[in-house]
């Protein structure tokens, strides 16, 4: 979370996306302007307009890049410990030790998902995001069932529930932080996995 | 969901809130304008400006009214069947039979919660909303434990989880509807209650 995910990429377009991500992260979507993206960019801001029409084109290109990196990581990987894999994919969302920087990331996610309600490009993006996450959870759960460490659940139903918990947790963190007992939520999500999914806990 | 919740209230201010709710419901927050609120209002639109400074003051007054009605309903009620009460407070959020009108309500909730990220008045509102919902779930769960129908869980932890599931479900419905298996989510939330909370299911 500490590093800009575009730190290791090269080329003008990648540098533009890096600047976009940084500006989005620092100011949030509603305060994001091309000027602020330009402030994070070492070259002439006019190059930004040469490559992208407006701030949404920049934000969506950033999101697409992140999702593609995430997806290719998943494909390369074999699932050796389904329980560990599942937990590391869930518990970041309810981890109470996360810092202010992570909170800004959560805020960004709520603002951007809200754009799906009236912008088809964001909707398409979040549909793809949720489809990829769902498929990943299903793979891990199926692996757990096949290797005998998980109970015979419906992987789709458990995947939907986990994804819904993650979205709810991220969105509540960024809207009602002071009212949220993350430590209790974390314990209870663990209880759900123990009671519903894991054999012999 | 079909009726405007302000249908039975009287007076100019109530009529303004009724018009605001209707305009918000029809157009969503991002497309809401005082002009559109005026279009739903039988009297002179200038009366709106006389009572409220801007569209956010109107929306927040609407939300406050709804929350207060909800809260006073809860206080009046005794909890006779904790299981039924809990389920009716949760399952609306994952009910696949809801119509397009309900979907507009969900969309409204996502847009408004997203405003909490950069508007303190919305944040205060949603904090109060979540606090009231949390307290209600805790009451119902405690009643279930005391009357011996629920297991000895931590009511706070279960309440947090249910609230997080509701927010996640409402927000996913309005952002990624086509990707969401509501029927599976509904079955799985029921499984969570059965396995974790209810005795003898």
Tab-separated table of C-alpha atoms in Angstrom:
chain	number	residue	atom	x	y	z
A	1	UNK	CA	0.000	0.000	0.000
A	2	UNK	CA	2.965	2.291	0.708
A	3	UNK	CA	4.356	2.259	-2.817
A	4	UNK	CA	2.825	3.670	-5.909
A	5	UNK	CA	2.017	0.541	-7.963
A	6	UNK	CA	3.385	2.303	-11.045
A	7	UNK	CA	6.857	2.810	-9.542
A	8	UNK	CA	8.474	0.108	-11.657
A	9	UNK	CA	6.921	0.866	-15.024
A	10	UNK	CA	8.597	2.823	-17.842
A	11	UNK	CA	7.513	5.173	-20.593
A	12	UNK	CA	5.521	8.393	-20.810
A	13	UNK	CA	2.109	6.733	-20.562
A	14	UNK	CA	3.156	4.771	-17.494
A	15	UNK	CA	4.506	7.970	-15.926
A	16	UNK	CA	1.181	9.681	-16.587
A	17	UNK	CA	-0.664	6.824	-14.894
A	18	UNK	CA	1.752	6.950	-11.972
A	19	UNK	CA	1.069	10.683	-11.576
A	20	UNK	CA	-2.688	10.046	-11.841
A	21	UNK	CA	-2.607	7.374	-9.176
A	22	UNK	CA	-0.582	9.604	-6.851
A	23	UNK	CA	-2.897	12.587	-7.341
A	24	UNK	CA	-5.985	10.400	-6.878
A	25	UNK	CA	-4.476	8.934	-3.749
A	26	UNK	CA	-3.524	12.359	-2.329
A	27	UNK	CA	-6.693	14.284	-3.153
A	28	UNK	CA	-9.473	11.713	-3.696
A	29	UNK	CA	-11.594	11.537	-6.845
A	30	UNK	CA	-13.794	14.547	-6.121
A	31	UNK	CA	-10.792	16.868	-5.695
A	32	UNK	CA	-8.825	15.361	-8.579
A	33	UNK	CA	-8.010	17.721	-11.450
A	34	UNK	CA	-5.732	17.414	-14.478
A	35	UNK	CA	-3.749	20.279	-12.926
A	36	UNK	CA	-3.118	18.160	-9.810
A	37	UNK	CA	-2.099	15.199	-11.964
A	38	UNK	CA	0.267	17.555	-13.805
A	39	UNK	CA	1.810	18.560	-10.455
A	40	UNK	CA	2.846	14.919	-9.911
A	41	UNK	CA	4.266	14.606	-13.432
A	42	UNK	CA	7.887	15.460	-14.290
A	43	UNK	CA	7.308	16.262	-17.946
A	44	UNK	CA	5.072	18.863	-19.619
A	45	UNK	CA	1.406	18.559	-18.523
A	46	UNK	CA	0.387	19.068	-22.166
A	47	UNK	CA	1.581	15.484	-22.765
A	48	UNK	CA	-1.281	14.316	-20.534
A	49	UNK	CA	-3.871	15.845	-22.883
A	50	UNK	CA	-2.038	14.335	-25.837
A	51	UNK	CA	-2.663	10.845	-24.423
A	52	UNK	CA	-5.955	11.178	-22.510
A	53	UNK	CA	-9.182	13.117	-23.053
A	54	UNK	CA	-10.168	13.856	-19.456
A	55	UNK	CA	-9.712	12.893	-15.828
A	56	UNK	CA	-12.037	9.871	-16.086
A	57	UNK	CA	-10.036	8.439	-19.002
A	58	UNK	CA	-6.924	8.734	-16.797
A	59	UNK	CA	-8.540	7.207	-13.715
A	60	UNK	CA	-10.016	4.326	-15.717
A	61	UNK	CA	-6.651	3.622	-17.407
A	62	UNK	CA	-5.081	3.475	-13.929
A	63	UNK	CA	-7.730	1.108	-12.641
A	64	UNK	CA	-7.434	-1.135	-15.711
A	65	UNK	CA	-3.678	-1.359	-15.276
A	66	UNK	CA	-4.037	-2.313	-11.607
A	67	UNK	CA	-6.671	-4.937	-12.345
A	68	UNK	CA	-4.594	-6.453	-15.143
A	69	UNK	CA	-1.511	-6.696	-12.906
A	70	UNK	CA	-3.618	-8.299	-10.203
A	71	UNK	CA	-5.183	-10.737	-12.684
A	72	UNK	CA	-1.861	-11.835	-14.158
A	73	UNK	CA	-0.483	-12.425	-10.661
A	74	UNK	CA	-3.430	-14.716	-9.932
A	75	UNK	CA	-3.013	-16.722	-13.130
A	76	UNK	CA	0.685	-17.372	-12.495
A	77	UNK	CA	0.031	-18.731	-9.069
A	78	UNK	CA	-0.803	-22.231	-7.941
A	79	UNK	CA	-2.900	-22.492	-4.779
A	80	UNK	CA	-0.879	-24.437	-2.253
A	81	UNK	CA	-2.573	-23.427	0.959
A	82	UNK	CA	-6.229	-22.532	0.242
A	83	UNK	CA	-6.934	-21.411	3.794
A	84	UNK	CA	-3.985	-19.016	3.913
A	85	UNK	CA	-4.743	-17.750	0.402
A	86	UNK	CA	-8.362	-17.086	1.229
A	87	UNK	CA	-7.534	-15.268	4.460
A	88	UNK	CA	-4.898	-13.035	2.916
A	89	UNK	CA	-7.423	-12.079	0.206
A	90	UNK	CA	-10.030	-11.074	2.781
A	91	UNK	CA	-8.426	-9.808	5.964
A	92	UNK	CA	-6.755	-6.712	4.516
A	93	UNK	CA	-10.267	-5.237	4.312
A	94	UNK	CA	-10.927	-5.609	8.059
A	95	UNK	CA	-7.368	-5.142	9.354
A	96	UNK	CA	-7.546	-2.538	12.165
A	97	UNK	CA	-3.773	-1.902	12.076
A	98	UNK	CA	-3.876	-0.229	8.673
A	99	UNK	CA	-2.680	3.343	8.569
A	100	UNK	CA	-4.038	6.608	7.226
A	101	UNK	CA	-2.500	5.871	3.841
A	102	UNK	CA	-4.560	2.714	3.490
A	103	UNK	CA	-7.639	4.630	4.573
A	104	UNK	CA	-7.114	6.968	1.627
A	105	UNK	CA	-7.047	3.953	-0.650
A	106	UNK	CA	-10.386	2.769	0.814
A	107	UNK	CA	-11.885	6.220	0.350
A	108	UNK	CA	-10.781	6.180	-3.274
A	109	UNK	CA	-12.509	2.830	-3.792
A	110	UNK	CA	-15.828	4.062	-2.366
A	111	UNK	CA	-15.776	7.255	-4.440
A	112	UNK	CA	-14.965	5.357	-7.624
A	113	UNK	CA	-17.538	2.609	-7.093
A	114	UNK	CA	-20.183	5.283	-6.509
A	115	UNK	CA	-19.418	6.593	-10.008
A	116	UNK	CA	-20.741	3.279	-11.382
A	117	UNK	CA	-24.238	4.492	-10.613
A	118	UNK	CA	-24.139	7.056	-13.433
A	119	UNK	CA	-21.091	6.289	-15.578
A	120	UNK	CA	-21.156	3.135	-17.713
A	121	UNK	CA	-17.358	2.966	-18.025
A	122	UNK	CA	-16.941	2.741	-14.231
A	123	UNK	CA	-19.780	0.225	-14.034
A	124	UNK	CA	-18.082	-1.974	-16.647
A	125	UNK	CA	-14.843	-1.698	-14.729
A	126	UNK	CA	-16.325	-2.687	-11.353
A	127	UNK	CA	-18.281	-5.528	-12.963
A	128	UNK	CA	-15.006	-6.887	-14.309
A	129	UNK	CA	-13.310	-6.293	-10.944
A	130	UNK	CA	-16.011	-8.207	-9.072
A	131	UNK	CA	-16.052	-10.975	-11.713
A	132	UNK	CA	-12.297	-11.512	-11.363
A	133	UNK	CA	-12.423	-11.452	-7.551
A	134	UNK	CA	-15.410	-13.818	-7.517
A	135	UNK	CA	-13.661	-16.276	-9.867
A	136	UNK	CA	-10.543	-16.154	-7.716
A	137	UNK	CA	-12.466	-16.910	-4.506
A	138	UNK	CA	-14.282	-19.754	-6.265
A	139	UNK	CA	-10.935	-21.259	-7.393
A	140	UNK	CA	-9.492	-21.099	-3.894
A	141	UNK	CA	-12.643	-22.541	-2.284
A	142	UNK	CA	-12.825	-25.357	-4.863
A	143	UNK	CA	-9.181	-26.180	-4.221
A	144	UNK	CA	-9.925	-26.307	-0.487
A	145	UNK	CA	-12.860	-28.650	-1.056
A	146	UNK	CA	-10.899	-30.911	-3.426
A	147	UNK	CA	-7.958	-31.195	-1.040
A	148	UNK	CA	-10.317	-31.991	1.837
A	149	UNK	CA	-9.597	-28.979	4.057
A	150	UNK	CA	-12.873	-27.133	3.320
A	151	UNK	CA	-16.410	-28.422	3.746
A	152	UNK	CA	-18.632	-29.158	0.728
A	153	UNK	CA	-20.082	-25.644	0.411
A	154	UNK	CA	-21.407	-23.926	-2.712
A	155	UNK	CA	-18.245	-22.041	-3.764
A	156	UNK	CA	-20.270	-19.382	-5.624
A	157	UNK	CA	-22.399	-18.567	-2.588
A	158	UNK	CA	-19.422	-18.296	-0.222
A	159	UNK	CA	-17.478	-16.232	-2.797
A	160	UNK	CA	-20.413	-13.779	-3.132
A	161	UNK	CA	-20.621	-13.437	0.621
A	162	UNK	CA	-16.900	-12.787	1.070
A	163	UNK	CA	-16.858	-10.232	-1.741
A	164	UNK	CA	-19.915	-8.493	-0.256
A	165	UNK	CA	-18.238	-8.378	3.163
A	166	UNK	CA	-15.094	-6.860	1.634
A	167	UNK	CA	-17.027	-4.157	-0.246
A	168	UNK	CA	-19.108	-3.415	2.863
A	169	UNK	CA	-16.017	-3.228	5.089
A	170	UNK	CA	-14.062	-0.976	2.707
A	171	UNK	CA	-17.037	1.342	2.218
A	172	UNK	CA	-17.877	1.548	5.914
A	173	UNK	CA	-14.224	2.229	6.787
A	174	UNK	CA	-14.219	5.239	4.517
A	175	UNK	CA	-17.637	6.572	5.540
A	176	UNK	CA	-18.189	5.769	9.229
A	177	UNK	CA	-14.721	4.872	10.515
A	178	UNK	CA	-15.343	6.126	14.058
A	179	UNK	CA	-18.437	3.917	14.418
A	180	UNK	CA	-16.806	0.752	13.157
A	181	UNK	CA	-15.331	-1.947	15.453
A	182	UNK	CA	-12.890	-3.438	12.995
A	183	UNK	CA	-11.406	-5.795	15.568
A	184	UNK	CA	-14.839	-7.307	16.258
A	185	UNK	CA	-15.622	-7.529	12.557
A	186	UNK	CA	-12.315	-9.300	11.948
A	187	UNK	CA	-13.003	-11.854	14.702
A	188	UNK	CA	-16.506	-12.498	13.378
A	189	UNK	CA	-15.396	-12.980	9.757
A	190	UNK	CA	-12.893	-15.507	11.095
A	191	UNK	CA	-15.749	-17.223	12.982
A	192	UNK	CA	-17.765	-17.414	9.759
A	193	UNK	CA	-14.867	-19.114	7.966
A	194	UNK	CA	-14.295	-21.472	10.907
A	195	UNK	CA	-17.926	-22.476	11.315
A	196	UNK	CA	-18.955	-22.560	7.695
A	197	UNK	CA	-15.928	-23.421	5.619
A	198	UNK	CA	-13.053	-25.029	7.485
A	199	UNK	CA	-12.949	-28.631	8.589
A	200	UNK	CA	-11.381	-29.335	12.006
A	201	UNK	CA	-10.867	-25.878	13.519
B	1	UNK	CA	-40.587	1.282	-1.071
B	2	UNK	CA	-43.377	2.182	-3.501
B	3	UNK	CA	-44.636	5.161	-1.518
B	4	UNK	CA	-42.875	8.378	-0.868
B	5	UNK	CA	-42.217	8.262	2.903
B	6	UNK	CA	-43.349	11.885	3.136
B	7	UNK	CA	-46.832	11.176	1.733
B	8	UNK	CA	-48.564	11.508	5.091
B	9	UNK	CA	-46.827	14.591	6.431
B	10	UNK	CA	-48.261	18.114	6.356
B	11	UNK	CA	-46.920	21.638	6.048
B	12	UNK	CA	-44.700	23.481	3.611
B	13	UNK	CA	-41.413	22.130	4.958
B	14	UNK	CA	-42.709	18.559	4.791
B	15	UNK	CA	-43.881	19.163	1.217
B	16	UNK	CA	-40.428	20.454	0.308
B	17	UNK	CA	-38.846	17.313	1.771
B	18	UNK	CA	-41.361	15.142	-0.080
B	19	UNK	CA	-40.420	16.877	-3.355
B	20	UNK	CA	-36.711	16.488	-2.536
B	21	UNK	CA	-37.087	12.791	-1.844
B	22	UNK	CA	-39.027	12.271	-5.070
B	23	UNK	CA	-36.496	14.198	-7.175
B	24	UNK	CA	-33.582	12.366	-5.516
B	25	UNK	CA	-35.311	9.074	-6.144
B	26	UNK	CA	-36.073	9.882	-9.795
B	27	UNK	CA	-32.759	11.450	-10.795
B	28	UNK	CA	-30.140	10.244	-8.283
B	29	UNK	CA	-27.918	12.587	-6.278
B	30	UNK	CA	-25.535	13.529	-9.081
B	31	UNK	CA	-28.377	14.700	-11.344
B	32	UNK	CA	-30.341	16.353	-8.537
B	33	UNK	CA	-30.894	20.108	-8.877
B	34	UNK	CA	-33.085	22.583	-6.993
B	35	UNK	CA	-34.910	23.061	-10.321
B	36	UNK	CA	-35.799	19.355	-10.359
B	37	UNK	CA	-36.932	19.523	-6.739
B	38	UNK	CA	-39.076	22.534	-7.720
B	39	UNK	CA	-40.643	20.444	-10.503
B	40	UNK	CA	-41.961	18.023	-7.845
B	41	UNK	CA	-43.254	20.858	-5.661
B	42	UNK	CA	-46.778	22.274	-6.014
B	43	UNK	CA	-46.012	25.713	-4.577
B	44	UNK	CA	-43.552	28.394	-5.695
B	45	UNK	CA	-39.957	27.070	-5.920
B	46	UNK	CA	-38.768	30.268	-4.226
B	47	UNK	CA	-40.178	28.832	-0.980
B	48	UNK	CA	-37.501	26.148	-1.191
B	49	UNK	CA	-34.736	28.763	-1.023
B	50	UNK	CA	-36.548	30.457	1.822
B	51	UNK	CA	-36.205	27.281	3.927
B	52	UNK	CA	-32.976	25.686	2.709
B	53	UNK	CA	-29.598	26.986	1.519
B	54	UNK	CA	-28.686	24.377	-1.081
B	55	UNK	CA	-29.355	20.894	-2.368
B	56	UNK	CA	-27.249	19.235	0.349
B	57	UNK	CA	-29.238	20.951	3.109
B	58	UNK	CA	-32.395	19.529	1.501
B	59	UNK	CA	-31.016	16.024	1.081
B	60	UNK	CA	-29.676	15.942	4.641
B	61	UNK	CA	-33.008	17.165	6.043
B	62	UNK	CA	-34.719	14.332	4.144
B	63	UNK	CA	-32.273	11.762	5.459
B	64	UNK	CA	-32.627	13.041	9.035
B	65	UNK	CA	-36.394	12.817	8.835
B	66	UNK	CA	-36.248	9.239	7.543
B	67	UNK	CA	-33.783	8.182	10.223
B	68	UNK	CA	-35.855	9.758	12.980
B	69	UNK	CA	-39.027	8.002	11.799
B	70	UNK	CA	-37.127	4.732	11.658
B	71	UNK	CA	-35.653	5.297	15.125
B	72	UNK	CA	-38.989	6.120	16.749
B	73	UNK	CA	-40.540	3.006	15.204
B	74	UNK	CA	-37.794	0.911	16.790
B	75	UNK	CA	-38.230	2.448	20.242
B	76	UNK	CA	-41.987	1.812	20.261
B	77	UNK	CA	-41.558	-1.816	19.462
B	78	UNK	CA	-40.996	-4.765	21.731
B	79	UNK	CA	-39.065	-7.660	20.254
B	80	UNK	CA	-41.305	-10.689	20.364
B	81	UNK	CA	-39.660	-12.894	17.792
B	82	UNK	CA	-35.937	-12.041	17.587
B	83	UNK	CA	-35.281	-14.399	14.682
B	84	UNK	CA	-38.049	-12.946	12.532
B	85	UNK	CA	-37.094	-9.387	13.495
B	86	UNK	CA	-33.460	-9.954	12.622
B	87	UNK	CA	-34.271	-11.527	9.273
B	88	UNK	CA	-36.687	-8.813	8.206
B	89	UNK	CA	-34.009	-6.218	9.036
B	90	UNK	CA	-31.432	-7.960	6.850
B	91	UNK	CA	-33.055	-9.753	3.949
B	92	UNK	CA	-34.450	-6.708	2.145
B	93	UNK	CA	-30.843	-5.952	1.178
B	94	UNK	CA	-30.359	-9.284	-0.603
B	95	UNK	CA	-33.919	-9.858	-1.852
B	96	UNK	CA	-33.665	-10.732	-5.578
B	97	UNK	CA	-37.352	-10.028	-6.202
B	98	UNK	CA	-37.025	-6.293	-5.646
B	99	UNK	CA	-37.956	-4.107	-8.588
B	100	UNK	CA	-36.317	-1.262	-10.475
B	101	UNK	CA	-37.767	1.222	-8.003
B	102	UNK	CA	-35.935	-0.410	-5.124
B	103	UNK	CA	-32.764	-0.441	-7.200
B	104	UNK	CA	-33.023	3.328	-7.475
B	105	UNK	CA	-33.213	3.522	-3.713
B	106	UNK	CA	-30.035	1.406	-3.423
B	107	UNK	CA	-28.276	3.640	-5.961
B	108	UNK	CA	-29.235	6.674	-3.915
B	109	UNK	CA	-27.743	5.089	-0.791
B	110	UNK	CA	-24.397	4.374	-2.496
B	111	UNK	CA	-24.147	7.885	-3.939
B	112	UNK	CA	-24.972	9.502	-0.604
B	113	UNK	CA	-22.626	7.341	1.458
B	114	UNK	CA	-19.817	8.176	-0.984
B	115	UNK	CA	-20.349	11.847	-0.123
B	116	UNK	CA	-19.225	11.025	3.433
B	117	UNK	CA	-15.672	10.829	2.128
B	118	UNK	CA	-15.488	14.594	1.614
B	119	UNK	CA	-18.503	16.143	3.344
B	120	UNK	CA	-18.587	16.129	7.144
B	121	UNK	CA	-22.384	16.560	7.324
B	122	UNK	CA	-22.944	13.341	5.348
B	123	UNK	CA	-20.293	11.562	7.407
B	124	UNK	CA	-22.046	12.595	10.637
B	125	UNK	CA	-25.338	11.392	9.206
B	126	UNK	CA	-24.043	7.962	8.167
B	127	UNK	CA	-22.239	7.549	11.484
B	128	UNK	CA	-25.547	8.122	13.249
B	129	UNK	CA	-27.324	5.805	10.783
B	130	UNK	CA	-24.831	2.999	11.417
B	131	UNK	CA	-24.888	3.614	15.183
B	132	UNK	CA	-28.692	3.281	15.279
B	133	UNK	CA	-28.695	0.168	13.082
B	134	UNK	CA	-25.893	-1.388	15.129
B	135	UNK	CA	-27.722	-0.703	18.418
B	136	UNK	CA	-30.889	-2.199	16.978
B	137	UNK	CA	-29.153	-5.400	15.864
B	138	UNK	CA	-27.470	-5.677	19.274
B	139	UNK	CA	-30.873	-5.373	21.020
B	140	UNK	CA	-32.421	-8.054	18.848
B	141	UNK	CA	-29.449	-10.404	19.254
B	142	UNK	CA	-29.375	-9.886	23.047
B	143	UNK	CA	-33.092	-10.619	23.213
B	144	UNK	CA	-32.484	-13.824	21.240
B	145	UNK	CA	-29.707	-14.877	23.598
B	146	UNK	CA	-31.736	-14.058	26.723
B	147	UNK	CA	-34.772	-15.982	25.510
B	148	UNK	CA	-32.579	-18.950	24.635
B	149	UNK	CA	-33.164	-19.043	20.876
B	150	UNK	CA	-29.746	-17.633	19.880
B	151	UNK	CA	-26.318	-18.943	20.834
B	152	UNK	CA	-24.043	-17.041	23.222
B	153	UNK	CA	-22.337	-14.903	20.572
B	154	UNK	CA	-20.789	-11.452	20.965
B	155	UNK	CA	-23.772	-9.292	19.900
B	156	UNK	CA	-21.492	-6.414	18.828
B	157	UNK	CA	-19.441	-8.613	16.521
B	158	UNK	CA	-22.472	-10.196	14.857
B	159	UNK	CA	-24.159	-6.783	14.535
B	160	UNK	CA	-21.058	-5.329	12.824
B	161	UNK	CA	-20.965	-8.250	10.414
B	162	UNK	CA	-24.642	-7.989	9.496
B	163	UNK	CA	-24.396	-4.241	8.966
B	164	UNK	CA	-21.289	-4.703	6.811
B	165	UNK	CA	-23.081	-7.342	4.737
B	166	UNK	CA	-26.056	-5.009	4.219
B	167	UNK	CA	-23.867	-2.080	3.126
B	168	UNK	CA	-21.852	-4.370	0.836
B	169	UNK	CA	-25.006	-5.872	-0.692
B	170	UNK	CA	-26.708	-2.507	-1.268
B	171	UNK	CA	-23.551	-1.018	-2.794
B	172	UNK	CA	-22.851	-4.013	-5.012
B	173	UNK	CA	-26.475	-4.071	-6.212
B	174	UNK	CA	-26.176	-0.518	-7.410
B	175	UNK	CA	-22.720	-0.843	-8.962
B	176	UNK	CA	-22.372	-4.374	-10.373
B	177	UNK	CA	-25.935	-5.700	-10.503
B	178	UNK	CA	-25.346	-7.966	-13.510
B	179	UNK	CA	-22.441	-9.717	-11.771
B	180	UNK	CA	-24.234	-10.352	-8.513
B	181	UNK	CA	-25.977	-13.651	-7.632
B	182	UNK	CA	-28.429	-12.293	-5.090
B	183	UNK	CA	-30.158	-15.630	-4.672
B	184	UNK	CA	-26.878	-17.284	-3.678
B	185	UNK	CA	-25.970	-14.423	-1.379
B	186	UNK	CA	-29.365	-14.690	0.307
B	187	UNK	CA	-28.964	-18.440	0.882
B	188	UNK	CA	-25.467	-17.944	2.285
B	189	UNK	CA	-26.478	-15.150	4.686
B	190	UNK	CA	-29.194	-17.506	5.924
B	191	UNK	CA	-26.538	-20.225	6.365
B	192	UNK	CA	-24.423	-17.819	8.412
B	193	UNK	CA	-27.351	-17.103	10.732
B	194	UNK	CA	-28.199	-20.801	10.996
B	195	UNK	CA	-24.678	-21.951	11.732
B	196	UNK	CA	-23.523	-19.086	13.877
B	197	UNK	CA	-26.524	-17.655	15.652
B	198	UNK	CA	-29.569	-19.888	15.812
B	199	UNK	CA	-29.959	-22.813	18.142
B	200	UNK	CA	-31.679	-25.928	16.713
B	201	UNK	CA	-31.992	-25.192	12.963
